[in-house]
Amino acid sequence: MRDLVFKNLTSLDKRRKVLWASETITEDGILTKIHKYLIFIVKESKKEDVRPTQQPEIYVIKHRDTHVKTEKLQIKMKGSIYCLSKQKYFYITFCHTLKIDLSPAPQNTHQ
């Protein structure tokens, strides 16, 4: 079985955008939950304010619990960039997150 959920949220002033996707898969006795978050914050900038940005930061966290037979993986990337569109400069801050949870699938007890 596979369940998918997508959300596209934009703030009223259109400066913040959140894209979210969630997927749940049950296969071969394993329940897999995958969550993806993409967050963007956009601000208009002046040409004279544009400067080099630092490289994005990447975080990876992995956790395994052999007693309850679960495994979790989280990857997060945070950073910022400057963009030029239609002769306007924009400063974009972003944070992308991927979470994967693996656990034993619940047993069906239909009788």
mmCIF file of N, CA and C in Angstrom:
data_model
loop_
_atom_site.group_PDB
_atom_site.id
_atom_site.type_symbol
_atom_site.label_atom_id
_atom_site.label_comp_id
_atom_site.label_asym_id
_atom_site.label_seq_id
_atom_site.Cartn_x
_atom_site.Cartn_y
_atom_site.Cartn_z
ATOM 1 N N MET A 1 0.836 -1.173 0.000
ATOM 2 C CA MET A 1 0.000 0.000 0.000
ATOM 3 C C MET A 1 0.886 1.241 0.000
ATOM 4 N N ARG A 2 0.448 2.293 -0.733
ATOM 5 C CA ARG A 2 1.225 3.521 -0.829
ATOM 6 C C ARG A 2 0.283 4.713 -0.700
ATOM 7 N N ASP A 3 0.577 5.621 0.224
ATOM 8 C CA ASP A 3 -0.196 6.846 0.415
ATOM 9 C C ASP A 3 0.716 8.033 0.134
ATOM 10 N N LEU A 4 0.238 8.990 -0.655
ATOM 11 C CA LEU A 4 0.997 10.191 -0.980
ATOM 12 C C LEU A 4 0.204 11.427 -0.570
ATOM 13 N N VAL A 5 0.898 12.422 -0.008
ATOM 14 C CA VAL A 5 0.284 13.703 0.348
ATOM 15 C C VAL A 5 1.229 14.803 -0.127
ATOM 16 N N PHE A 6 0.689 15.793 -0.819
ATOM 17 C CA PHE A 6 1.477 16.928 -1.274
ATOM 18 C C PHE A 6 0.816 18.208 -0.793
ATOM 19 N N LYS A 7 1.642 19.169 -0.366
ATOM 20 C CA LYS A 7 1.139 20.482 0.022
ATOM 21 C C LYS A 7 2.050 21.529 -0.599
ATOM 22 N N ASN A 8 1.434 22.598 -1.107
ATOM 23 C CA ASN A 8 2.165 23.718 -1.668
ATOM 24 C C ASN A 8 1.630 24.960 -0.965
ATOM 25 N N LEU A 9 2.376 25.472 0.009
ATOM 26 C CA LEU A 9 1.929 26.598 0.828
ATOM 27 C C LEU A 9 2.742 27.845 0.477
ATOM 28 N N THR A 10 2.053 28.930 0.185
ATOM 29 C CA THR A 10 2.723 30.192 -0.114
ATOM 30 C C THR A 10 2.144 31.260 0.801
ATOM 31 N N SER A 11 3.019 32.064 1.413
ATOM 32 C CA SER A 11 2.542 33.121 2.307
ATOM 33 C C SER A 11 1.763 34.164 1.509
ATOM 34 N N LEU A 12 0.947 34.942 2.197
ATOM 35 C CA LEU A 12 0.117 35.938 1.531
ATOM 36 C C LEU A 12 0.936 36.979 0.769
ATOM 37 N N ASP A 13 2.119 37.321 1.288
ATOM 38 C CA ASP A 13 2.950 38.303 0.593
ATOM 39 C C ASP A 13 3.864 37.643 -0.447
ATOM 40 N N LYS A 14 3.726 36.331 -0.618
ATOM 41 C CA LYS A 14 4.466 35.536 -1.615
ATOM 42 C C LYS A 14 5.980 35.574 -1.416
ATOM 43 N N ARG A 15 6.414 35.812 -0.204
ATOM 44 C CA ARG A 15 7.849 35.822 0.066
ATOM 45 C C ARG A 15 8.336 34.494 0.652
ATOM 46 N N ARG A 16 7.406 33.692 1.141
ATOM 47 C CA ARG A 16 7.780 32.415 1.727
ATOM 48 C C ARG A 16 6.977 31.311 1.049
ATOM 49 N N LYS A 17 7.683 30.252 0.659
ATOM 50 C CA LYS A 17 7.034 29.129 -0.005
ATOM 51 C C LYS A 17 7.491 27.844 0.663
ATOM 52 N N VAL A 18 6.535 26.985 0.976
ATOM 53 C CA VAL A 18 6.830 25.695 1.588
ATOM 54 C C VAL A 18 6.215 24.607 0.703
ATOM 55 N N LEU A 19 7.051 23.713 0.227
ATOM 56 C CA LEU A 19 6.589 22.542 -0.517
ATOM 57 C C LEU A 19 6.811 21.342 0.388
ATOM 58 N N TRP A 20 5.782 20.529 0.550
ATOM 59 C CA TRP A 20 5.855 19.411 1.479
ATOM 60 C C TRP A 20 5.282 18.183 0.800
ATOM 61 N N ALA A 21 5.980 17.069 0.899
ATOM 62 C CA ALA A 21 5.493 15.802 0.351
ATOM 63 C C ALA A 21 5.709 14.723 1.395
ATOM 64 N N SER A 22 4.721 13.866 1.539
ATOM 65 C CA SER A 22 4.802 12.769 2.497
ATOM 66 C C SER A 22 4.360 11.497 1.784
ATOM 67 N N GLU A 23 5.092 10.437 2.006
ATOM 68 C CA GLU A 23 4.780 9.156 1.381
ATOM 69 C C GLU A 23 4.889 8.065 2.431
ATOM 70 N N THR A 24 3.897 7.211 2.482
ATOM 71 C CA THR A 24 3.895 6.071 3.393
ATOM 72 C C THR A 24 3.754 4.809 2.558
ATOM 73 N N ILE A 25 4.689 3.888 2.754
ATOM 74 C CA ILE A 25 4.703 2.646 1.975
ATOM 75 C C ILE A 25 4.771 1.470 2.938
ATOM 76 N N THR A 26 3.919 0.493 2.734
ATOM 77 C CA THR A 26 3.986 -0.753 3.488
ATOM 78 C C THR A 26 4.281 -1.863 2.486
ATOM 79 N N GLU A 27 5.437 -2.499 2.667
ATOM 80 C CA GLU A 27 5.848 -3.528 1.711
ATOM 81 C C GLU A 27 6.780 -4.516 2.393
ATOM 82 N N ASP A 28 6.563 -5.794 2.166
ATOM 83 C CA ASP A 28 7.415 -6.857 2.713
ATOM 84 C C ASP A 28 7.581 -6.750 4.230
ATOM 85 N N GLY A 29 6.514 -6.359 4.933
ATOM 86 C CA GLY A 29 6.553 -6.292 6.389
ATOM 87 C C GLY A 29 7.271 -5.077 6.942
ATOM 88 N N ILE A 30 7.589 -4.092 6.075
ATOM 89 C CA ILE A 30 8.300 -2.877 6.507
ATOM 90 C C ILE A 30 7.436 -1.659 6.202
ATOM 91 N N LEU A 31 7.270 -0.807 7.216
ATOM 92 C CA LEU A 31 6.556 0.456 7.062
ATOM 93 C C LEU A 31 7.599 1.549 6.827
ATOM 94 N N THR A 32 7.516 2.215 5.680
ATOM 95 C CA THR A 32 8.461 3.271 5.332
ATOM 96 C C THR A 32 7.694 4.586 5.249
ATOM 97 N N LYS A 33 8.160 5.578 5.999
ATOM 98 C CA LYS A 33 7.569 6.923 5.959
ATOM 99 C C LYS A 33 8.635 7.883 5.446
ATOM 100 N N ILE A 34 8.310 8.610 4.392
ATOM 101 C CA ILE A 34 9.244 9.554 3.788
ATOM 102 C C ILE A 34 8.595 10.937 3.804
ATOM 103 N N HIS A 35 9.294 11.913 4.377
ATOM 104 C CA HIS A 35 8.809 13.290 4.436
ATOM 105 C C HIS A 35 9.856 14.179 3.781
ATOM 106 N N LYS A 36 9.408 15.043 2.855
ATOM 107 C CA LYS A 36 10.296 15.983 2.178
ATOM 108 C C LYS A 36 9.747 17.383 2.388
ATOM 109 N N TYR A 37 10.595 18.286 2.834
ATOM 110 C CA TYR A 37 10.221 19.682 3.054
ATOM 111 C C TYR A 37 11.169 20.560 2.249
ATOM 112 N N LEU A 38 10.624 21.490 1.487
ATOM 113 C CA LEU A 38 11.425 22.476 0.770
ATOM 114 C C LEU A 38 10.884 23.843 1.171
ATOM 115 N N ILE A 39 11.706 24.638 1.836
ATOM 116 C CA ILE A 39 11.281 25.952 2.323
ATOM 117 C C ILE A 39 12.154 27.010 1.651
ATOM 118 N N PHE A 40 11.487 28.034 1.082
ATOM 119 C CA PHE A 40 12.186 29.141 0.437
ATOM 120 C C PHE A 40 11.647 30.450 0.993
ATOM 121 N N ILE A 41 12.543 31.379 1.307
ATOM 122 C CA ILE A 41 12.155 32.729 1.705
ATOM 123 C C ILE A 41 12.858 33.680 0.738
ATOM 124 N N VAL A 42 12.072 34.520 0.054
ATOM 125 C CA VAL A 42 12.598 35.392 -0.989
ATOM 126 C C VAL A 42 12.460 36.849 -0.557
ATOM 127 N N LYS A 43 13.561 37.599 -0.687
ATOM 128 C CA LYS A 43 13.552 39.023 -0.377
ATOM 129 C C LYS A 43 14.215 39.763 -1.530
ATOM 130 N N GLU A 44 13.583 40.859 -1.942
ATOM 131 C CA GLU A 44 14.203 41.665 -2.994
ATOM 132 C C GLU A 44 15.422 42.374 -2.415
ATOM 133 N N SER A 45 16.447 42.534 -3.236
ATOM 134 C CA SER A 45 17.704 43.107 -2.776
ATOM 135 C C SER A 45 18.184 44.152 -3.781
ATOM 136 N N LYS A 46 19.045 45.034 -3.314
ATOM 137 C CA LYS A 46 19.657 46.022 -4.203
ATOM 138 C C LYS A 46 20.932 45.427 -4.789
ATOM 139 N N LYS A 47 21.278 45.884 -5.985
ATOM 140 C CA LYS A 47 22.468 45.357 -6.656
ATOM 141 C C LYS A 47 23.713 45.547 -5.796
ATOM 142 N N GLU A 48 23.816 46.679 -5.117
ATOM 143 C CA GLU A 48 25.009 46.953 -4.306
ATOM 144 C C GLU A 48 25.090 46.076 -3.044
ATOM 145 N N ASP A 49 23.976 45.442 -2.667
ATOM 146 C CA ASP A 49 23.979 44.560 -1.497
ATOM 147 C C ASP A 49 24.383 43.119 -1.831
ATOM 148 N N VAL A 50 24.456 42.796 -3.123
ATOM 149 C CA VAL A 50 24.795 41.429 -3.541
ATOM 150 C C VAL A 50 26.248 41.138 -3.187
ATOM 151 N N ARG A 51 26.458 40.003 -2.537
ATOM 152 C CA ARG A 51 27.807 39.586 -2.136
ATOM 153 C C ARG A 51 27.887 38.058 -2.225
ATOM 154 N N PRO A 52 29.085 37.520 -2.242
ATOM 155 C CA PRO A 52 29.204 36.047 -2.283
ATOM 156 C C PRO A 52 28.570 35.422 -1.037
ATOM 157 N N THR A 53 27.906 34.295 -1.228
ATOM 158 C CA THR A 53 27.283 33.587 -0.108
ATOM 159 C C THR A 53 28.144 32.386 0.267
ATOM 160 N N GLN A 54 27.948 31.909 1.478
ATOM 161 C CA GLN A 54 28.681 30.732 1.936
ATOM 162 C C GLN A 54 28.081 29.486 1.307
ATOM 163 N N GLN A 55 28.880 28.416 1.283
ATOM 164 C CA GLN A 55 28.362 27.157 0.773
ATOM 165 C C GLN A 55 27.268 26.656 1.706
ATOM 166 N N PRO A 56 26.287 25.932 1.159
ATOM 167 C CA PRO A 56 25.216 25.394 2.006
ATOM 168 C C PRO A 56 25.768 24.456 3.083
ATOM 169 N N GLU A 57 25.085 24.428 4.214
ATOM 170 C CA GLU A 57 25.437 23.503 5.298
ATOM 171 C C GLU A 57 24.589 22.251 5.124
ATOM 172 N N ILE A 58 25.214 21.102 5.295
ATOM 173 C CA ILE A 58 24.506 19.824 5.161
ATOM 174 C C ILE A 58 24.670 19.043 6.458
ATOM 175 N N TYR A 59 23.534 18.560 6.974
ATOM 176 C CA TYR A 59 23.523 17.773 8.202
ATOM 177 C C TYR A 59 22.921 16.403 7.890
ATOM 178 N N VAL A 60 23.564 15.358 8.386
ATOM 179 C CA VAL A 60 23.054 13.994 8.209
ATOM 180 C C VAL A 60 22.990 13.339 9.583
ATOM 181 N N ILE A 61 21.805 12.834 9.935
ATOM 182 C CA ILE A 61 21.621 12.145 11.214
ATOM 183 C C ILE A 61 21.020 10.779 10.925
ATOM 184 N N LYS A 62 21.642 9.748 11.476
ATOM 185 C CA LYS A 62 21.121 8.396 11.306
ATOM 186 C C LYS A 62 21.004 7.764 12.686
ATOM 187 N N HIS A 63 19.869 7.107 12.914
ATOM 188 C CA HIS A 63 19.639 6.461 14.207
ATOM 189 C C HIS A 63 19.048 5.079 13.957
ATOM 190 N N ARG A 64 19.625 4.083 14.605
ATOM 191 C CA ARG A 64 19.129 2.709 14.485
ATOM 192 C C ARG A 64 18.890 2.154 15.882
ATOM 193 N N ASP A 65 17.694 1.595 16.089
ATOM 194 C CA ASP A 65 17.354 0.952 17.355
ATOM 195 C C ASP A 65 17.068 -0.518 17.065
ATOM 196 N N THR A 66 18.001 -1.385 17.427
ATOM 197 C CA THR A 66 17.860 -2.810 17.113
ATOM 198 C C THR A 66 16.842 -3.501 18.009
ATOM 199 N N HIS A 67 16.528 -2.914 19.169
ATOM 200 C CA HIS A 67 15.545 -3.535 20.070
ATOM 201 C C HIS A 67 14.122 -3.451 19.509
ATOM 202 N N VAL A 68 13.757 -2.292 18.988
ATOM 203 C CA VAL A 68 12.417 -2.145 18.416
ATOM 204 C C VAL A 68 12.439 -2.223 16.885
ATOM 205 N N LYS A 69 13.613 -2.468 16.338
ATOM 206 C CA LYS A 69 13.803 -2.662 14.895
ATOM 207 C C LYS A 69 13.326 -1.458 14.077
ATOM 208 N N THR A 70 13.853 -0.284 14.436
ATOM 209 C CA THR A 70 13.542 0.930 13.685
ATOM 210 C C THR A 70 14.833 1.579 13.202
ATOM 211 N N GLU A 71 14.698 2.349 12.147
ATOM 212 C CA GLU A 71 15.840 3.077 11.608
ATOM 213 C C GLU A 71 15.336 4.417 11.092
ATOM 214 N N LYS A 72 16.084 5.490 11.377
ATOM 215 C CA LYS A 72 15.702 6.832 10.955
ATOM 216 C C LYS A 72 16.900 7.501 10.300
ATOM 217 N N LEU A 73 16.609 8.228 9.226
ATOM 218 C CA LEU A 73 17.628 8.985 8.527
ATOM 219 C C LEU A 73 17.071 10.374 8.260
ATOM 220 N N GLN A 74 17.854 11.401 8.586
ATOM 221 C CA GLN A 74 17.443 12.773 8.318
ATOM 222 C C GLN A 74 18.594 13.505 7.645
ATOM 223 N N ILE A 75 18.278 14.145 6.523
ATOM 224 C CA ILE A 75 19.265 14.941 5.798
ATOM 225 C C ILE A 75 18.690 16.349 5.668
ATOM 226 N N LYS A 76 19.479 17.345 6.062
ATOM 227 C CA LYS A 76 19.017 18.734 6.005
ATOM 228 C C LYS A 76 20.090 19.575 5.321
ATOM 229 N N MET A 77 19.656 20.430 4.385
ATOM 230 C CA MET A 77 20.573 21.343 3.711
ATOM 231 C C MET A 77 20.024 22.756 3.867
ATOM 232 N N LYS A 78 20.878 23.663 4.385
ATOM 233 C CA LYS A 78 20.486 25.056 4.610
ATOM 234 C C LYS A 78 21.481 25.954 3.894
ATOM 235 N N GLY A 79 20.960 27.012 3.276
ATOM 236 C CA GLY A 79 21.859 27.934 2.604
ATOM 237 C C GLY A 79 21.117 29.133 2.060
ATOM 238 N N SER A 80 21.829 29.918 1.252
ATOM 239 C CA SER A 80 21.234 31.101 0.644
ATOM 240 C C SER A 80 21.968 31.414 -0.659
ATOM 241 N N ILE A 81 21.240 32.080 -1.570
ATOM 242 C CA ILE A 81 21.815 32.476 -2.857
ATOM 243 C C ILE A 81 21.188 33.804 -3.290
ATOM 244 N N TYR A 82 21.874 34.485 -4.199
ATOM 245 C CA TYR A 82 21.324 35.669 -4.854
ATOM 246 C C TYR A 82 20.929 35.278 -6.270
ATOM 247 N N CYS A 83 19.794 35.832 -6.741
ATOM 248 C CA CYS A 83 19.310 35.551 -8.093
ATOM 249 C C CYS A 83 18.950 36.862 -8.777
ATOM 250 N N LEU A 84 19.043 36.859 -10.099
ATOM 251 C CA LEU A 84 18.659 38.003 -10.912
ATOM 252 C C LEU A 84 17.514 37.566 -11.815
ATOM 253 N N SER A 85 16.390 38.290 -11.753
ATOM 254 C CA SER A 85 15.238 37.981 -12.590
ATOM 255 C C SER A 85 14.590 39.287 -13.036
ATOM 256 N N LYS A 86 14.460 39.476 -14.335
ATOM 257 C CA LYS A 86 13.822 40.672 -14.899
ATOM 258 C C LYS A 86 14.443 41.951 -14.332
ATOM 259 N N GLN A 87 15.755 41.998 -14.314
ATOM 260 C CA GLN A 87 16.524 43.156 -13.855
ATOM 261 C C GLN A 87 16.352 43.473 -12.373
ATOM 262 N N LYS A 88 15.830 42.494 -11.578
ATOM 263 C CA LYS A 88 15.711 42.657 -10.130
ATOM 264 C C LYS A 88 16.550 41.594 -9.440
ATOM 265 N N TYR A 89 17.152 41.977 -8.316
ATOM 266 C CA TYR A 89 17.955 41.041 -7.530
ATOM 267 C C TYR A 89 17.132 40.525 -6.358
ATOM 268 N N PHE A 90 17.302 39.243 -6.070
ATOM 269 C CA PHE A 90 16.593 38.607 -4.974
ATOM 270 C C PHE A 90 17.570 37.798 -4.135
ATOM 271 N N TYR A 91 17.358 37.841 -2.828
ATOM 272 C CA TYR A 91 18.130 37.031 -1.890
ATOM 273 C C TYR A 91 17.212 35.896 -1.438
ATOM 274 N N ILE A 92 17.620 34.667 -1.678
ATOM 275 C CA ILE A 92 16.788 33.502 -1.373
ATOM 276 C C ILE A 92 17.478 32.658 -0.306
ATOM 277 N N THR A 93 16.767 32.460 0.793
ATOM 278 C CA THR A 93 17.225 31.571 1.863
ATOM 279 C C THR A 93 16.414 30.291 1.742
ATOM 280 N N PHE A 94 17.092 29.143 1.870
ATOM 281 C CA PHE A 94 16.373 27.883 1.712
ATOM 282 C C PHE A 94 16.787 26.869 2.770
ATOM 283 N N CYS A 95 15.880 25.940 3.018
ATOM 284 C CA CYS A 95 16.147 24.805 3.901
ATOM 285 C C CYS A 95 15.388 23.612 3.326
ATOM 286 N N HIS A 96 16.116 22.582 2.961
ATOM 287 C CA HIS A 96 15.526 21.361 2.416
ATOM 288 C C HIS A 96 15.762 20.234 3.415
ATOM 289 N N THR A 97 14.726 19.469 3.712
ATOM 290 C CA THR A 97 14.832 18.375 4.680
ATOM 291 C C THR A 97 14.231 17.108 4.085
ATOM 292 N N LEU A 98 14.930 15.997 4.278
ATOM 293 C CA LEU A 98 14.439 14.679 3.891
ATOM 294 C C LEU A 98 14.505 13.797 5.125
ATOM 295 N N LYS A 99 13.350 13.214 5.510
ATOM 296 C CA LYS A 99 13.292 12.311 6.662
ATOM 297 C C LYS A 99 12.761 10.966 6.183
ATOM 298 N N ILE A 100 13.447 9.909 6.565
ATOM 299 C CA ILE A 100 13.022 8.554 6.225
ATOM 300 C C ILE A 100 12.979 7.742 7.512
ATOM 301 N N ASP A 101 11.819 7.148 7.798
ATOM 302 C CA ASP A 101 11.642 6.296 8.978
ATOM 303 C C ASP A 101 11.262 4.899 8.516
ATOM 304 N N LEU A 102 11.996 3.906 8.999
ATOM 305 C CA LEU A 102 11.709 2.507 8.705
ATOM 306 C C LEU A 102 11.347 1.796 10.008
ATOM 307 N N SER A 103 10.270 1.012 9.980
ATOM 308 C CA SER A 103 9.864 0.251 11.162
ATOM 309 C C SER A 103 9.073 -0.967 10.695
ATOM 310 N N PRO A 104 8.885 -1.945 11.609
ATOM 311 C CA PRO A 104 8.063 -3.100 11.232
ATOM 312 C C PRO A 104 6.617 -2.649 10.957
ATOM 313 N N ALA A 105 6.021 -3.208 9.920
ATOM 314 C CA ALA A 105 4.641 -2.866 9.583
ATOM 315 C C ALA A 105 3.709 -3.456 10.618
ATOM 316 N N PRO A 106 2.651 -2.724 10.972
ATOM 317 C CA PRO A 106 1.678 -3.276 11.928
ATOM 318 C C PRO A 106 1.022 -4.529 11.334
ATOM 319 N N GLN A 107 0.788 -5.506 12.177
ATOM 320 C CA GLN A 107 0.166 -6.746 11.735
ATOM 321 C C GLN A 107 -1.336 -6.548 11.600
ATOM 322 N N ASN A 108 -1.888 -7.033 10.521
ATOM 323 C CA ASN A 108 -3.348 -7.005 10.345
ATOM 324 C C ASN A 108 -3.955 -8.097 11.194
ATOM 325 N N THR A 109 -4.917 -7.740 12.034
ATOM 326 C CA THR A 109 -5.563 -8.724 12.929
ATOM 327 C C THR A 109 -7.036 -8.851 12.578
ATOM 328 N N HIS A 110 -7.318 -8.932 11.282
ATOM 329 C CA HIS A 110 -8.712 -9.111 10.842
ATOM 330 C C HIS A 110 -9.116 -10.556 11.039
ATOM 331 N N GLN A 111 -10.231 -10.781 11.720
ATOM 332 C CA GLN A 111 -10.707 -12.137 11.958
ATOM 333 C C GLN A 111 -12.146 -12.263 11.619
#
